[in-house]
GROMACS .gro file of C-alpha atoms in nm:
model
  388
    1MET     CA    1  -6.215  -2.077  -1.286
    2ALA     CA    2  -6.160  -2.473  -1.434
    3SER     CA    3  -5.785  -2.474  -1.363
    4LEU     CA    4  -5.870  -2.348  -1.061
    5ASN     CA    5  -6.110  -2.680  -0.997
    6ARG     CA    6  -5.877  -2.915  -1.110
    7SER     CA    7  -5.655  -2.782  -0.878
    8ARG     CA    8  -5.835  -2.768  -0.577
    9THR     CA    9  -5.939  -3.167  -0.631
   10LYS     CA   10  -5.578  -3.184  -0.646
   11LEU     CA   11  -5.556  -3.051  -0.338
   12SER     CA   12  -5.881  -3.206  -0.157
   13GLY     CA   13  -5.694  -3.500  -0.273
   14ALA     CA   14  -5.396  -3.495  -0.147
   15VAL     CA   15  -5.584  -3.386   0.208
   16LYS     CA   16  -5.744  -3.688   0.200
   17LEU     CA   17  -5.470  -3.855   0.139
   18ARG     CA   18  -5.264  -3.811   0.453
   19ARG     CA   19  -5.624  -3.779   0.675
   20ARG     CA   20  -5.527  -4.153   0.765
   21ALA     CA   21  -5.250  -4.142   1.043
   22MET     CA   22  -4.897  -4.364   0.994
   23LYS     CA   23  -4.922  -4.620   1.283
   24ILE     CA   24  -4.580  -4.659   1.416
   25THR     CA   25  -4.583  -5.077   1.472
   26ALA     CA   26  -4.306  -5.230   1.540
   27MET     CA   27  -3.944  -5.142   1.694
   28ASN     CA   28  -3.594  -5.337   1.652
   29ILE     CA   29  -3.326  -5.216   1.893
   30TYR     CA   30  -2.974  -5.306   1.760
   31GLN     CA   31  -2.681  -5.324   1.942
   32VAL     CA   32  -2.300  -5.278   1.774
   33ASP     CA   33  -1.909  -5.257   1.928
   34LEU     CA   34  -1.760  -4.969   1.700
   35PRO     CA   35  -1.377  -5.014   1.820
   36LEU     CA   36  -1.136  -4.626   1.685
   37HIS     CA   37  -0.892  -4.707   1.479
   38GLU     CA   38  -0.662  -4.543   1.714
   39GLY     CA   39  -0.712  -4.816   1.889
   40SER     CA   40  -0.840  -4.498   2.245
   41TYR     CA   41  -0.993  -4.234   2.291
   42LYS     CA   42  -0.909  -4.018   2.584
   43TRP     CA   43  -0.982  -3.685   2.781
   44SER     CA   44  -0.981  -3.601   3.110
   45GLY     CA   45  -1.006  -3.809   3.415
   46GLY     CA   46  -0.823  -4.049   3.338
   47LYS     CA   47  -1.097  -4.193   3.111
   48SER     CA   48  -1.093  -4.388   2.811
   49VAL     CA   49  -1.279  -4.620   2.571
   50ASP     CA   50  -1.122  -4.883   2.348
   51VAL     CA   51  -1.479  -5.018   2.181
   52PHE     CA   52  -1.755  -4.728   2.191
   53ASP     CA   53  -2.119  -4.953   2.231
   54SER     CA   54  -2.355  -4.818   2.033
   55THR     CA   55  -2.744  -4.791   1.971
   56VAL     CA   56  -2.907  -4.881   1.676
   57LEU     CA   57  -3.332  -4.850   1.606
   58GLU     CA   58  -3.556  -4.957   1.359
   59VAL     CA   59  -3.868  -4.809   1.345
   60GLN     CA   60  -4.135  -4.956   1.150
   61THR     CA   61  -4.523  -4.845   1.019
   62ASP     CA   62  -4.786  -4.947   0.873
   63GLU     CA   63  -4.686  -4.796   0.555
   64GLY     CA   64  -4.444  -4.981   0.526
   65ILE     CA   65  -4.172  -4.685   0.532
   66THR     CA   66  -3.950  -4.716   0.813
   67GLY     CA   67  -3.700  -4.499   1.005
   68TYR     CA   68  -3.347  -4.544   1.196
   69GLY     CA   69  -3.189  -4.346   1.412
   70GLU     CA   70  -2.882  -4.373   1.707
   71VAL     CA   71  -2.797  -4.348   2.024
   72CYS     CA   72  -2.434  -4.389   2.104
   73PRO     CA   73  -2.254  -4.283   2.505
   74LEU     CA   74  -1.867  -4.167   2.609
   75GLY     CA   75  -1.946  -4.438   2.827
   76PRO     CA   76  -2.052  -4.491   3.112
   77PHE     CA   77  -1.844  -4.178   3.266
   78TYR     CA   78  -1.879  -3.831   3.092
   79LEU     CA   79  -2.228  -3.792   3.124
   80PRO     CA   80  -2.524  -3.914   3.313
   81ALA     CA   81  -2.607  -4.211   2.978
   82TYR     CA   82  -2.459  -4.549   2.945
   83ALA     CA   83  -2.515  -4.826   2.687
   84ALA     CA   84  -2.670  -4.969   2.821
   85GLY     CA   85  -2.967  -4.758   2.926
   86ALA     CA   86  -2.999  -4.600   2.626
   87ARG     CA   87  -3.230  -4.983   2.582
   88ALA     CA   88  -3.341  -4.998   2.873
   89GLY     CA   89  -3.519  -4.639   2.822
   90ILE     CA   90  -3.633  -4.775   2.533
   91GLN     CA   91  -3.783  -5.113   2.571
   92GLU     CA   92  -3.995  -4.835   2.807
   93LEU     CA   93  -4.046  -4.642   2.643
   94GLY     CA   94  -4.157  -4.835   2.275
   95PRO     CA   95  -4.498  -4.974   2.440
   96HIS     CA   96  -4.633  -4.643   2.459
   97LEU     CA   97  -4.505  -4.484   2.098
   98ILE     CA   98  -4.735  -4.858   1.923
   99GLY     CA   99  -5.007  -4.684   1.692
  100GLN     CA  100  -4.842  -4.370   1.774
  101ASP     CA  101  -4.771  -4.133   1.399
  102PRO     CA  102  -4.405  -4.067   1.421
  103THR     CA  103  -4.490  -3.803   1.201
  104ARG     CA  104  -4.588  -3.586   1.482
  105LEU     CA  105  -4.297  -3.527   1.593
  106GLY     CA  106  -4.427  -3.234   1.814
  107PRO     CA  107  -4.724  -3.452   2.020
  108LEU     CA  108  -4.503  -3.739   2.005
  109ASN     CA  109  -4.189  -3.588   2.179
  110ASP     CA  110  -4.456  -3.457   2.486
  111LEU     CA  111  -4.608  -3.804   2.507
  112MET     CA  112  -4.215  -3.966   2.551
  113ASP     CA  113  -4.146  -3.725   2.777
  114ARG     CA  114  -4.470  -3.818   2.995
  115ALA     CA  115  -4.371  -4.192   3.040
  116LEU     CA  116  -4.067  -4.112   3.106
  117LYS     CA  117  -3.932  -3.811   3.298
  118GLY     CA  118  -3.563  -3.731   3.186
  119HIS     CA  119  -3.356  -3.968   3.009
  120ALA     CA  120  -3.298  -3.712   2.717
  121TYR     CA  121  -3.002  -3.947   2.578
  122VAL     CA  122  -3.339  -4.224   2.523
  123LYS     CA  123  -3.561  -4.077   2.346
  124SER     CA  124  -3.290  -3.961   2.106
  125ALA     CA  125  -3.216  -4.208   1.828
  126ILE     CA  126  -3.661  -4.285   1.844
  127ASP     CA  127  -3.741  -3.906   1.724
  128MET     CA  128  -3.404  -3.880   1.492
  129ALA     CA  129  -3.609  -4.231   1.331
  130CYS     CA  130  -3.873  -3.986   1.303
  131TRP     CA  131  -3.729  -3.732   1.086
  132ASP     CA  132  -3.568  -3.934   0.868
  133LEU     CA  133  -3.925  -4.199   0.817
  134LEU     CA  134  -4.043  -3.798   0.760
  135GLY     CA  135  -3.838  -3.732   0.495
  136LYS     CA  136  -3.938  -4.011   0.391
  137LEU     CA  137  -4.313  -4.049   0.338
  138THR     CA  138  -4.205  -3.668   0.119
  139LEU     CA  139  -3.949  -3.681   0.011
  140GLN     CA  140  -3.708  -3.479   0.162
  141PRO     CA  141  -3.346  -3.473   0.274
  142VAL     CA  142  -3.451  -3.459   0.655
  143CYS     CA  143  -3.182  -3.115   0.559
  144GLU     CA  144  -3.410  -2.935   0.399
  145LEU     CA  145  -3.665  -3.011   0.623
  146LEU     CA  146  -3.508  -2.861   0.965
  147GLY     CA  147  -3.436  -2.522   0.704
  148GLY     CA  148  -3.284  -2.602   0.428
  149ARG     CA  149  -2.902  -2.637   0.345
  150TYR     CA  150  -2.646  -2.338   0.350
  151GLY     CA  151  -2.372  -2.393   0.061
  152ASP     CA  152  -2.211  -2.709  -0.012
  153ASP     CA  153  -2.019  -2.847   0.270
  154PHE     CA  154  -1.961  -2.741   0.678
  155VAL     CA  155  -1.655  -2.726   0.842
  156LEU     CA  156  -1.516  -2.986   1.059
  157TYR     CA  157  -1.333  -3.007   1.349
  158ARG     CA  158  -1.036  -3.324   1.493
  159ALA     CA  159  -1.087  -3.476   1.840
  160ILE     CA  160  -0.668  -3.506   1.905
  161SER     CA  161  -0.727  -3.819   2.167
  162GLN     CA  162  -0.509  -3.675   2.522
  163GLN     CA  163  -0.201  -3.838   2.496
  164PRO     CA  164   0.212  -3.626   2.662
  165PRO     CA  165   0.279  -3.232   2.506
  166ALA     CA  166   0.501  -3.455   2.121
  167GLU     CA  167   0.277  -3.695   2.107
  168MET     CA  168  -0.025  -3.450   2.061
  169ALA     CA  169   0.114  -3.234   1.820
  170ALA     CA  170   0.282  -3.608   1.638
  171SER     CA  171  -0.158  -3.616   1.556
  172VAL     CA  172  -0.283  -3.220   1.487
  173LYS     CA  173   0.050  -3.235   1.194
  174GLN     CA  174  -0.134  -3.572   1.023
  175TYR     CA  175  -0.506  -3.502   1.064
  176HIS     CA  176  -0.339  -3.085   0.977
  177ASP     CA  177  -0.264  -3.300   0.658
  178GLU     CA  178  -0.516  -3.387   0.565
  179GLY     CA  179  -0.706  -3.112   0.587
  180TYR     CA  180  -0.860  -3.016   0.917
  181ARG     CA  181  -0.814  -2.674   1.043
  182ARG     CA  182  -0.989  -2.715   1.365
  183PHE     CA  183  -0.942  -2.917   1.642
  184GLN     CA  184  -1.024  -3.025   1.994
  185LEU     CA  185  -0.721  -3.113   2.213
  186LYS     CA  186  -0.810  -3.306   2.517
  187VAL     CA  187  -0.686  -3.204   2.789
  188GLY     CA  188  -0.843  -3.130   3.194
  189GLY     CA  189  -0.480  -3.308   3.329
  190ASN     CA  190  -0.202  -3.135   3.504
  191PRO     CA  191  -0.126  -2.835   3.464
  192ASP     CA  192   0.170  -2.730   3.426
  193GLU     CA  193   0.169  -3.081   3.139
  194ASP     CA  194  -0.182  -2.879   3.015
  195ILE     CA  195  -0.018  -2.569   2.916
  196GLU     CA  196   0.270  -2.773   2.708
  197ARG     CA  197   0.030  -2.901   2.478
  198ILE     CA  198  -0.154  -2.643   2.428
  199HIS     CA  199   0.160  -2.464   2.374
  200ALA     CA  200   0.275  -2.787   2.117
  201ALA     CA  201  -0.029  -2.800   1.920
  202ARG     CA  202  -0.086  -2.430   1.829
  203GLU     CA  203   0.337  -2.427   1.681
  204ILE     CA  204   0.219  -2.703   1.458
  205LEU     CA  205  -0.083  -2.451   1.306
  206GLU     CA  206  -0.147  -2.182   1.066
  207PRO     CA  207  -0.266  -1.870   1.221
  208THR     CA  208  -0.677  -1.912   1.046
  209ASP     CA  209  -0.657  -2.276   1.178
  210LYS     CA  210  -0.838  -2.233   1.475
  211LEU     CA  211  -0.718  -2.482   1.814
  212VAL     CA  212  -0.997  -2.535   2.111
  213ALA     CA  213  -0.881  -2.683   2.497
  214ASP     CA  214  -1.135  -2.883   2.589
  215ALA     CA  215  -1.096  -3.005   2.972
  216ASN     CA  216  -1.431  -3.154   2.950
  217THR     CA  217  -1.479  -3.048   3.292
  218GLY     CA  218  -1.106  -3.200   3.419
  219TRP     CA  219  -0.978  -2.831   3.552
  220THR     CA  220  -1.028  -2.757   3.965
  221ILE     CA  221  -1.105  -2.387   3.953
  222HIS     CA  222  -0.743  -2.313   4.076
  223GLU     CA  223  -0.592  -2.536   3.774
  224ALA     CA  224  -0.807  -2.363   3.594
  225ALA     CA  225  -0.640  -2.036   3.576
  226ARG     CA  226  -0.326  -2.094   3.586
  227VAL     CA  227  -0.428  -2.288   3.253
  228VAL     CA  228  -0.573  -1.967   3.153
  229ARG     CA  229  -0.312  -1.742   3.285
  230GLY     CA  230  -0.034  -1.987   3.118
  231VAL     CA  231  -0.107  -2.012   2.744
  232ARG     CA  232  -0.217  -1.579   2.748
  233ASP     CA  233  -0.029  -1.564   2.491
  234VAL     CA  234  -0.214  -1.848   2.300
  235ASP     CA  235  -0.481  -1.833   1.990
  236VAL     CA  236  -0.686  -2.072   2.170
  237TYR     CA  237  -1.009  -2.173   2.291
  238ILE     CA  238  -1.104  -2.272   2.659
  239GLU     CA  239  -1.382  -2.551   2.672
  240GLN     CA  240  -1.554  -2.637   2.983
  241PRO     CA  241  -1.306  -2.632   3.183
  242CYS     CA  242  -1.486  -2.731   3.529
  243ALA     CA  243  -1.778  -2.834   3.606
  244SER     CA  244  -2.053  -2.619   3.659
  245TYR     CA  245  -2.139  -2.400   3.510
  246GLU     CA  246  -2.007  -2.154   3.781
  247GLU     CA  247  -1.644  -2.313   3.800
  248CYS     CA  248  -1.694  -2.237   3.473
  249LEU     CA  249  -1.835  -1.865   3.406
  250SER     CA  250  -1.589  -1.727   3.700
  251ILE     CA  251  -1.309  -1.900   3.420
  252ARG     CA  252  -1.493  -1.720   3.195
  253ARG     CA  253  -1.445  -1.357   3.393
  254ARG     CA  254  -1.045  -1.424   3.451
  255THR     CA  255  -0.910  -1.423   3.041
  256ASP     CA  256  -0.989  -1.318   2.714
  257HIS     CA  257  -0.962  -1.566   2.546
  258PRO     CA  258  -1.279  -1.733   2.299
  259PHE     CA  259  -1.506  -1.903   2.574
  260VAL     CA  260  -1.720  -2.279   2.469
  261LEU     CA  261  -1.908  -2.432   2.707
  262ASP     CA  262  -2.040  -2.740   2.639
  263GLU     CA  263  -2.121  -3.071   2.933
  264VAL     CA  264  -2.364  -2.772   3.101
  265ILE     CA  265  -2.544  -2.732   2.772
  266ASP     CA  266  -2.837  -2.979   2.782
  267GLY     CA  267  -3.162  -2.732   2.801
  268VAL     CA  268  -3.265  -2.367   2.699
  269ASP     CA  269  -3.266  -2.319   2.972
  270VAL     CA  270  -2.902  -2.287   2.989
  271LEU     CA  271  -2.865  -2.165   2.710
  272VAL     CA  272  -3.140  -1.761   2.770
  273ARG     CA  273  -2.880  -1.774   3.153
  274GLY     CA  274  -2.596  -1.808   2.957
  275CYS     CA  275  -2.666  -1.576   2.713
  276ALA     CA  276  -2.716  -1.356   2.980
  277ASP     CA  277  -2.437  -1.434   3.166
  278LEU     CA  278  -2.193  -1.328   2.866
  279ALA     CA  279  -2.096  -1.645   2.976
  280MET     CA  280  -1.937  -1.845   2.656
  281ASP     CA  281  -1.898  -1.776   2.280
  282VAL     CA  282  -1.930  -2.100   2.160
  283VAL     CA  283  -2.161  -2.322   2.287
  284ASN     CA  284  -2.157  -2.747   2.217
  285ILE     CA  285  -2.520  -2.868   2.103
  286LYS     CA  286  -2.524  -3.254   2.070
  287ILE     CA  287  -2.811  -3.401   1.963
  288SER     CA  288  -2.887  -3.691   2.227
  289LYS     CA  289  -2.838  -3.404   2.515
  290PHE     CA  290  -3.095  -3.254   2.392
  291GLY     CA  291  -3.358  -3.576   2.268
  292GLY     CA  292  -3.301  -3.590   1.936
  293LEU     CA  293  -3.301  -3.335   1.635
  294THR     CA  294  -3.661  -3.218   1.807
  295ARG     CA  295  -3.501  -2.961   2.021
  296ALA     CA  296  -3.095  -2.987   1.970
  297ALA     CA  297  -3.277  -2.833   1.606
  298LEU     CA  298  -3.496  -2.548   1.859
  299ALA     CA  299  -3.134  -2.515   2.036
  300ARG     CA  300  -3.018  -2.455   1.738
  301ASP     CA  301  -3.209  -2.156   1.591
  302LEU     CA  302  -3.271  -2.032   1.959
  303CYS     CA  303  -2.838  -1.998   1.924
  304SER     CA  304  -2.857  -1.828   1.578
  305GLN     CA  305  -3.167  -1.615   1.735
  306LEU     CA  306  -2.895  -1.514   2.057
  307GLY     CA  307  -2.630  -1.454   1.802
  308ILE     CA  308  -2.442  -1.820   2.008
  309ALA     CA  309  -2.162  -2.007   1.730
  310MET     CA  310  -2.262  -2.340   1.733
  311THR     CA  311  -2.093  -2.638   1.736
  312ILE     CA  312  -2.304  -3.015   1.626
  313GLU     CA  313  -2.296  -3.317   1.783
  314ASP     CA  314  -2.364  -3.542   1.996
  315SER     CA  315  -2.198  -3.810   2.263
  316TRP     CA  316  -2.051  -4.014   2.039
  317GLY     CA  317  -2.199  -4.286   1.721
  318GLY     CA  318  -2.089  -4.452   1.440
  319ASP     CA  319  -2.288  -4.360   1.025
  320ILE     CA  320  -2.649  -4.291   1.128
  321THR     CA  321  -2.523  -3.990   1.404
  322THR     CA  322  -2.291  -3.826   1.244
  323ALA     CA  323  -2.574  -3.879   0.866
  324ALA     CA  324  -2.832  -3.701   1.189
  325ILE     CA  325  -2.494  -3.497   1.284
  326ALA     CA  326  -2.501  -3.395   0.989
  327VAL     CA  327  -2.842  -3.248   0.793
  328LEU     CA  328  -2.810  -3.012   1.176
  329ALA     CA  329  -2.447  -2.852   1.083
  330HIS     CA  330  -2.547  -2.810   0.752
  331SER     CA  331  -2.904  -2.655   0.799
  332THR     CA  332  -2.729  -2.395   1.049
  333PRO     CA  333  -2.602  -2.078   0.910
  334PRO     CA  334  -2.240  -2.044   0.844
  335LYS     CA  335  -2.189  -1.743   1.001
  336LEU     CA  336  -2.277  -1.926   1.363
  337LEU     CA  337  -2.136  -2.272   1.307
  338PHE     CA  338  -1.834  -2.289   1.503
  339SER     CA  339  -1.745  -2.676   1.385
  340SER     CA  340  -1.945  -2.979   1.366
  341THR     CA  341  -1.806  -3.405   1.362
  342ASP     CA  342  -1.701  -3.663   1.180
  343PHE     CA  343  -1.736  -3.983   1.422
  344ASN     CA  344  -1.751  -4.291   1.150
  345SER     CA  345  -1.436  -4.156   0.989
  346TYR     CA  346  -1.306  -4.280   1.385
  347VAL     CA  347  -1.367  -4.594   1.371
  348THR     CA  348  -1.337  -4.963   1.150
  349VAL     CA  349  -1.735  -5.048   1.162
  350SER     CA  350  -1.934  -4.966   0.902
  351THR     CA  351  -2.290  -4.965   0.975
  352ALA     CA  352  -2.464  -4.746   0.735
  353GLU     CA  353  -2.451  -4.681   0.319
  354GLY     CA  354  -2.493  -4.365   0.189
  355ALA     CA  355  -2.353  -4.184   0.507
  356PRO     CA  356  -2.120  -3.817   0.492
  357GLN     CA  357  -1.853  -3.853   0.443
  358ARG     CA  358  -1.516  -3.599   0.508
  359VAL     CA  359  -1.342  -3.517   0.237
  360ASN     CA  360  -1.115  -3.221   0.313
  361GLY     CA  361  -1.159  -3.230   0.677
  362ARG     CA  362  -1.513  -3.130   0.529
  363MET     CA  363  -1.877  -3.330   0.483
  364SER     CA  364  -2.191  -3.234   0.406
  365ALA     CA  365  -2.480  -3.395   0.434
  366SER     CA  366  -2.731  -3.640   0.238
  367SER     CA  367  -2.942  -3.453  -0.050
  368THR     CA  368  -3.157  -3.855  -0.061
  369PRO     CA  369  -3.482  -3.809   0.122
  370GLY     CA  370  -3.445  -3.914   0.517
  371LEU     CA  371  -3.060  -3.890   0.686
  372GLY     CA  372  -2.979  -4.024   0.352
  373ILE     CA  373  -2.873  -4.411   0.431
  374GLU     CA  374  -2.933  -4.807   0.466
  375PRO     CA  375  -2.782  -4.953   0.741
  376ARG     CA  376  -2.594  -5.289   0.697
  377MET     CA  377  -2.805  -5.520   0.850
  378LYS     CA  378  -2.535  -5.831   0.836
  379VAL     CA  379  -2.369  -5.590   1.039
  380LEU     CA  380  -2.634  -5.511   1.315
  381GLY     CA  381  -2.723  -5.860   1.339
  382GLY     CA  382  -3.082  -5.953   1.450
  383PRO     CA  383  -3.237  -5.710   1.741
  384VAL     CA  384  -3.149  -5.778   2.054
  385ILE     CA  385  -3.499  -5.673   2.148
  386THR     CA  386  -3.779  -5.602   1.923
  387ILE     CA  387  -4.129  -5.380   2.035
  388GLU     CA  388  -4.473  -5.475   1.833
   0.00000   0.00000   0.00000
């Protein structure tokens, strides 16, 4: 009985300690350029980026614990998101969040939705930083808070920037030699050339390697129909051939290739619809498209229940985004984790210490509290916006 009373006293003390809510006291917004090792990144429609414009967010609290998040749109012409808009949106939301408890992630996300309709990407860095805070407060890695890690590591894919077929095949070989076994080939251009690209890349690979032909919405229906017919005998996944869900569904019904949806996947409603329509075998869950880790994890868990395989990623980013991708990917059941990505290996600037690093085409989430990263403040420089 004495032991039971001591336990109750300890529990009561712990509860009392947490009755006082942590409060957000300030936010600092940093802008950082992320140049690419390869010089540029090219995909459908002639789109390309040489330097990514990333936004890093620092959330300070009255308990002296600080959390960090990042959002980095893939230029202003990929999705309804752009870098300056991320910073302006956080500046708009910030005053509503001062004084709020960052560890109450449900109410915090609801408040953000009331204060700013839509613009999920704006909310992503905030939600990410709050998960970092929660992990640090509870002394747990965010990977464990999101369900717990599976195994020692997880598989990565490598995106192959759009180039002439022979050059893309050479890039596939280079990264295959570095340990990657899954490749996302950027197509969505001239159908004849895309057919050649797919054949050339597949010839480089081993039978157990996986190849995805990612059109990034770049084909019209008739062009997509020609491509899937032209690679009928090739072992390849077809990803987001056309702009709309309906157009993609029409191509899905014309081919027996495994099918991936990406750009149209921006909420649980389309996941449910896609499951009912048998519209895809794999979906790409980009953290910023869902508004952060909270709702990306909800989508992940729904897909797990529905038996839909997933690529866990984001639009782009550096070390902090890579750390966030890693905690969500590593806590995803391996049989449903199709792949993930290591954006920090694509860029020449490191913005944080402790970020996960790829090893032979695989990666693991941090085992330290929070996201496991510590920003390099000399790289970030001074904040471009402060909210108090």
